[in-house]
PDB file of C-alpha atoms in Angstrom:
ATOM      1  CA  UNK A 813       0.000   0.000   0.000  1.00 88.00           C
ATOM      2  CA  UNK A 814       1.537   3.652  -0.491  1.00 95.00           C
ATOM      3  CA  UNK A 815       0.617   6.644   1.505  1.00 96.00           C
ATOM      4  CA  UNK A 816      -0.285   9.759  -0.282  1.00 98.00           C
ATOM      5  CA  UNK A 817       0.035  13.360   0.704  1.00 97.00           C
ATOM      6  CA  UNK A 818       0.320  16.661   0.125  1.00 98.00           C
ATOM      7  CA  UNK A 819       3.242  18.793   0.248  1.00 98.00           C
ATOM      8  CA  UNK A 820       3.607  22.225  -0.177  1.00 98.00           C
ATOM      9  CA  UNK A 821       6.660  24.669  -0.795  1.00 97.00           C
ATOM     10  CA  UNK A 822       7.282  26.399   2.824  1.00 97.00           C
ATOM     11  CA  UNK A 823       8.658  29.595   1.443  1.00 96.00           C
ATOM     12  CA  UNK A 824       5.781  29.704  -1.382  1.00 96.00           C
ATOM     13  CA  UNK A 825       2.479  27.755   0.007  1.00 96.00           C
ATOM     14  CA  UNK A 826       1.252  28.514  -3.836  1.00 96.00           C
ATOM     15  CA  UNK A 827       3.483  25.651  -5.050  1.00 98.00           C
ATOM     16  CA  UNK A 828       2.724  21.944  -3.620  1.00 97.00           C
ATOM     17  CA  UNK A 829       2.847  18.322  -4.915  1.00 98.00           C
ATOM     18  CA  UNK A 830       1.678  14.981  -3.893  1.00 98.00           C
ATOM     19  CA  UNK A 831       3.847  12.714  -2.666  1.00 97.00           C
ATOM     20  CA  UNK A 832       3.631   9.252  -2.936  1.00 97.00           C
ATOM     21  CA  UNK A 833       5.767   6.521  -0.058  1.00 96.00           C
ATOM     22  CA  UNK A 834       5.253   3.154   0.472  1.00 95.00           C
ATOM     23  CA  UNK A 835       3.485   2.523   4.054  1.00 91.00           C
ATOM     24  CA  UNK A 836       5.975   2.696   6.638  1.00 91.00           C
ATOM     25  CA  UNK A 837       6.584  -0.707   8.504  1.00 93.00           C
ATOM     26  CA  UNK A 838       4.709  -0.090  11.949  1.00 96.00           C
ATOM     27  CA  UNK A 839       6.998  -0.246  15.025  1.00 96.00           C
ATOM     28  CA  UNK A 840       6.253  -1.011  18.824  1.00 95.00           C
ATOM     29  CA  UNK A 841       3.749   1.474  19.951  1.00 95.00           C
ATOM     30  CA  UNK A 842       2.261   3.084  16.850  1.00 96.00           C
ATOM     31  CA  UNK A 843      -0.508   2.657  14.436  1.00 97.00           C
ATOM     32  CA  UNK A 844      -1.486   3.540  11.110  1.00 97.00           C
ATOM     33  CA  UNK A 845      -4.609   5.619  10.858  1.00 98.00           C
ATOM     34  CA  UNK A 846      -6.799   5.913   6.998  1.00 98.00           C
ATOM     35  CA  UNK A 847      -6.999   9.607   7.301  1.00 98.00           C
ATOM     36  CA  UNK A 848     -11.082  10.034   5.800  1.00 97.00           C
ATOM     37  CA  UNK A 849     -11.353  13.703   5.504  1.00 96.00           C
ATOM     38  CA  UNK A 850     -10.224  16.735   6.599  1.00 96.00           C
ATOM     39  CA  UNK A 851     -11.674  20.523   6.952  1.00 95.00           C
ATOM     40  CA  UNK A 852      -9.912  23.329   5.022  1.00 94.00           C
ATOM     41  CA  UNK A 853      -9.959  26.711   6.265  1.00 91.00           C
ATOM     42  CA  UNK A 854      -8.267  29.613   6.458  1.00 91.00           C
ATOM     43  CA  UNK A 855      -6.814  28.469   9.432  1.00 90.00           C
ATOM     44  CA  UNK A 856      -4.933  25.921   7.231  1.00 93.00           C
ATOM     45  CA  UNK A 857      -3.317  29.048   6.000  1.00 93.00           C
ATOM     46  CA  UNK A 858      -2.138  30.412   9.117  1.00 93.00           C
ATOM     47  CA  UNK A 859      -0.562  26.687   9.774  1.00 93.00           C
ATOM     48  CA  UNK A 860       1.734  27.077   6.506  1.00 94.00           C
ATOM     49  CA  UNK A 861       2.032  30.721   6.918  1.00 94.00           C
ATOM     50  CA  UNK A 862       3.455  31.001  10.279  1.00 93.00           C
ATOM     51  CA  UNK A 863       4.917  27.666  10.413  1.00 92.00           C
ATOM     52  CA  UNK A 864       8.303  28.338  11.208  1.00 92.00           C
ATOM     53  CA  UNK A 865       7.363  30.812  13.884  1.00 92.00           C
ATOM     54  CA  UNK A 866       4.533  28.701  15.866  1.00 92.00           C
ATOM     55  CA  UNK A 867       6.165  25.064  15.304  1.00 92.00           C
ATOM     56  CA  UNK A 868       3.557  23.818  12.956  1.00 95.00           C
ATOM     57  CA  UNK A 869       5.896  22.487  10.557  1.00 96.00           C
ATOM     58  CA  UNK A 870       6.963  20.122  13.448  1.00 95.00           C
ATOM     59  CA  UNK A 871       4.202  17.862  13.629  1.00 96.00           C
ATOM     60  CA  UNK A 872       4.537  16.132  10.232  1.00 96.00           C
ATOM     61  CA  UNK A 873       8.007  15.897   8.534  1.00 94.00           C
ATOM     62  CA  UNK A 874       8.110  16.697   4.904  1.00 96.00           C
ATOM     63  CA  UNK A 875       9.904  14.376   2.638  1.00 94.00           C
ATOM     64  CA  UNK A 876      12.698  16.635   2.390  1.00 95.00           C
ATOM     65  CA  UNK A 877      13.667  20.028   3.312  1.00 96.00           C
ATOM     66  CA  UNK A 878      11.958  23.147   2.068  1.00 97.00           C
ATOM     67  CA  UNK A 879       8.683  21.417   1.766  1.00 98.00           C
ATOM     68  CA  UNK A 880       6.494  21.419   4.315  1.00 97.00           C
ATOM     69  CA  UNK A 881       3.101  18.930   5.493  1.00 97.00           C
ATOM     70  CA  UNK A 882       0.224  21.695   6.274  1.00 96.00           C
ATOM     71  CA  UNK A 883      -2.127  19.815   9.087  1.00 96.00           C
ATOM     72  CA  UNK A 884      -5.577  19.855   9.286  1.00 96.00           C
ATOM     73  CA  UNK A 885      -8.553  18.821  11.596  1.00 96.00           C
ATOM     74  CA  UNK A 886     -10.242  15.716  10.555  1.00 97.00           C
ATOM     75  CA  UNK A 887     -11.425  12.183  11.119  1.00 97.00           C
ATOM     76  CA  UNK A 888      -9.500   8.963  10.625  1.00 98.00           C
ATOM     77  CA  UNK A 889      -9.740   5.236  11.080  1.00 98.00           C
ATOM     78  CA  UNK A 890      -6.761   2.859  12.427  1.00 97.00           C
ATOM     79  CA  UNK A 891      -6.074   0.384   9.632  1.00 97.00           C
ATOM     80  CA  UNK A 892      -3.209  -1.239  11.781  1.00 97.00           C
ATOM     81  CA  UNK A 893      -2.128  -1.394  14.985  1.00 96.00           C
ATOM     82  CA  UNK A 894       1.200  -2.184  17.196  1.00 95.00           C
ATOM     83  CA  UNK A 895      -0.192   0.540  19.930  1.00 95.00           C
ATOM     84  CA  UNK A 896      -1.182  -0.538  23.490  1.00 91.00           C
ATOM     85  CA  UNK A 897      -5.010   0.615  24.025  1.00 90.00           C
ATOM     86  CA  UNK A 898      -5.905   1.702  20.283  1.00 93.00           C
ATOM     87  CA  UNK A 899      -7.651  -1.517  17.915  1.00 94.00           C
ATOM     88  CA  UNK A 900      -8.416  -1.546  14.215  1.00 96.00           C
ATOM     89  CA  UNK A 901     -11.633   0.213  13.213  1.00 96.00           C
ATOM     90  CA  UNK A 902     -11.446   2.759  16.159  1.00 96.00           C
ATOM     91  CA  UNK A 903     -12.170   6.094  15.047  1.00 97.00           C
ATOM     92  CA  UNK A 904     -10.281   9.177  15.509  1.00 96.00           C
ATOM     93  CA  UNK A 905     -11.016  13.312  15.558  1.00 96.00           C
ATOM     94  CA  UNK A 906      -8.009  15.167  15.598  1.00 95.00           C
ATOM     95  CA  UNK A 907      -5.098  17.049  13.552  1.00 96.00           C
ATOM     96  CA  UNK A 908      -3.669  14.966  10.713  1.00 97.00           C
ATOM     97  CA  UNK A 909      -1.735  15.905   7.974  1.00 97.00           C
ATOM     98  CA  UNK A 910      -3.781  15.869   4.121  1.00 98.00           C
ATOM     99  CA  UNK A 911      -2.896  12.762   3.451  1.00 98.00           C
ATOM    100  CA  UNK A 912      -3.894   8.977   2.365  1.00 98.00           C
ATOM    101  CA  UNK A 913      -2.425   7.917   5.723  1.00 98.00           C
ATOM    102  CA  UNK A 914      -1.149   8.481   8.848  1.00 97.00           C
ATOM    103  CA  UNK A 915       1.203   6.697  11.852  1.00 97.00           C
ATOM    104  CA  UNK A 916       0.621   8.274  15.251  1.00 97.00           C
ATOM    105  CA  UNK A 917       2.356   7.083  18.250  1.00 96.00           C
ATOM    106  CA  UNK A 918      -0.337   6.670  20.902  1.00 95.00           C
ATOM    107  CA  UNK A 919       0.815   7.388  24.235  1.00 92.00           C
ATOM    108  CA  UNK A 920      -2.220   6.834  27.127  1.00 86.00           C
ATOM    109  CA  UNK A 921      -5.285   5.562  25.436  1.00 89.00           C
ATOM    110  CA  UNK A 922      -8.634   5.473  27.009  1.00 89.00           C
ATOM    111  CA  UNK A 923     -12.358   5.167  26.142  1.00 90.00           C
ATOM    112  CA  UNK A 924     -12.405   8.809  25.124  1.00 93.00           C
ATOM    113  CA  UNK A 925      -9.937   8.843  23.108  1.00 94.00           C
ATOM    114  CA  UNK A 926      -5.440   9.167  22.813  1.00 95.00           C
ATOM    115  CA  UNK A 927      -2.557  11.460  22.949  1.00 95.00           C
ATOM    116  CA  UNK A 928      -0.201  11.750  20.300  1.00 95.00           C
ATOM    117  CA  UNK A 929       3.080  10.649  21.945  1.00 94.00           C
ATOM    118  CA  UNK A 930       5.969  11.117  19.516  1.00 94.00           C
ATOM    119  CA  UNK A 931       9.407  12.645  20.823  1.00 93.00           C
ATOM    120  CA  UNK A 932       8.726  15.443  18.303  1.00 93.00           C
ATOM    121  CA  UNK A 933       5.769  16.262  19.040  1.00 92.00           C
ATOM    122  CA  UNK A 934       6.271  16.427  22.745  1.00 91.00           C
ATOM    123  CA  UNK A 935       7.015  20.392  23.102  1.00 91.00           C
ATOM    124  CA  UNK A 936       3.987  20.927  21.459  1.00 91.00           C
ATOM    125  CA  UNK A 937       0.433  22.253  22.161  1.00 90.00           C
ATOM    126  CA  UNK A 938      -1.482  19.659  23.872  1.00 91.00           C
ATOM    127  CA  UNK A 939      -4.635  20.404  22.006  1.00 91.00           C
ATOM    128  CA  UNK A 940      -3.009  19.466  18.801  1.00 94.00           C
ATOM    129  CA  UNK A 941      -1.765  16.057  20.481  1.00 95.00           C
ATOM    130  CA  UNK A 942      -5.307  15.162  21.385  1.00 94.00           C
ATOM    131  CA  UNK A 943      -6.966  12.702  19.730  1.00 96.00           C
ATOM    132  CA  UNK A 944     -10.917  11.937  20.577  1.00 94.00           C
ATOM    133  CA  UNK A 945     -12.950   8.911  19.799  1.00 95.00           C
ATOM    134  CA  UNK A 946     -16.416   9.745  17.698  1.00 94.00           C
ATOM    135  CA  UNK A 947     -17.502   7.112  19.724  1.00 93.00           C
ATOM    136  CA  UNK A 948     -17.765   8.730  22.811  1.00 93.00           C
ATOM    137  CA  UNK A 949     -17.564  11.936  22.714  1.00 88.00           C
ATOM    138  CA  UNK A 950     -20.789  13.665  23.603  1.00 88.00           C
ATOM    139  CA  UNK A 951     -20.106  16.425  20.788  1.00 84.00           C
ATOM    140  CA  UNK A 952     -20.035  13.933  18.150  1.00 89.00           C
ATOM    141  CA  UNK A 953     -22.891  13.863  15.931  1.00 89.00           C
ATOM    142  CA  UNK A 954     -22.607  11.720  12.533  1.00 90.00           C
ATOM    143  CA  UNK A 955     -25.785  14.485  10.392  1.00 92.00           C
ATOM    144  CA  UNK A 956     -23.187  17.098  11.512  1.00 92.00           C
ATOM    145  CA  UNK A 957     -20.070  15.741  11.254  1.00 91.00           C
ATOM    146  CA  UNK A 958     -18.842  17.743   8.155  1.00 91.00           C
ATOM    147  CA  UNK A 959     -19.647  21.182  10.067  1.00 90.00           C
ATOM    148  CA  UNK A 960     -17.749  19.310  12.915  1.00 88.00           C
ATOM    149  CA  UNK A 961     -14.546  19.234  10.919  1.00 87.00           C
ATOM    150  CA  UNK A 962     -14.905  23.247  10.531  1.00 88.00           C
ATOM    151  CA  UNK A 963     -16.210  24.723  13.353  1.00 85.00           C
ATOM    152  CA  UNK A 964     -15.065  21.983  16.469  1.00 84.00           C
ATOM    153  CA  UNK A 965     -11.500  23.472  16.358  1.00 83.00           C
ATOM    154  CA  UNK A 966     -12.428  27.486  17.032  1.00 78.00           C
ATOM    155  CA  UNK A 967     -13.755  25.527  20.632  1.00 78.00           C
ATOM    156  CA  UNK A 968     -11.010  23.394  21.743  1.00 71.00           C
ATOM    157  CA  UNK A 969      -8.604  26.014  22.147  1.00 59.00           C
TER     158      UNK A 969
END
């Protein structure tokens, strides 16, 4: 299976391409997640815009340098797992980068949801490491669940 995503030029965000990798093997601890959509807004803007300055270009290495993985919010299923606490088919709300696919390191997992738990991502803004399950959370409702991927973010700040 390969892994597509988009990549964009970090000192011109008009210029991008997608990249295609073959699925990473998984090690100990993480899990690949089927990333199923994504909202853009102009928040996705601000990401590739000030990414230098507020660290967003940390939370999904680019391929190689000068090119940069803009994140979005969005939903995403685990297709495979080697993570303690997270099983295939669980869903997951959170920030991902626009891709085919995703592997996340899941650090505690519970019945609400994960935290992202990658060394990288560590000095980061919690909110962005947060991961909820559809599942349970009270919030989630499936008739709404593209307006979800829009407006949910502007709260969980």
């Amino acid at each position: 299976m390969d892994v597509q995503t988009l990549e964009v030029r970090r000192d011109d965000l008009r210029t991008a391409r997608v990249v295609t990798e073959p699925a990473p093997d998984l090690a100990a601890g993480e899990a690949l997640l089927r990333v199923e959509r994504f909202g853009l807004t102009a928040n996705n803007i601000t990401y590739g815009a000030l990414g230098d300055q507020l660290g967003y270009w940390r939370f999904f290495a680019a391929s190689e340098d000068g090119w940069g993985r803009i994140p979005a919010w969005g939903f995403a299923e685990v297709v495979a797992s080697a993570a303690y606490g997270l099983p295939e088919g669980r869903r997951a709300f959170g920030y991902l980068p626009m891709a085919s696919h995703v592997v996340l390191r899941p650090g505690q997992a519970g019945a609400h949801g994960f935290t992202e738990a990658s060394p990288h991502r560590a000095e980061l803004p919690k909110t962005y490491n947060t991961y909820s399950d559809p599942a349970t959370d009270p919030a989630y409702d499936a008739e709404r669940e593209e307006a979800l991927l829009l407006l949910r973010p502007l709260f969980m700040l």
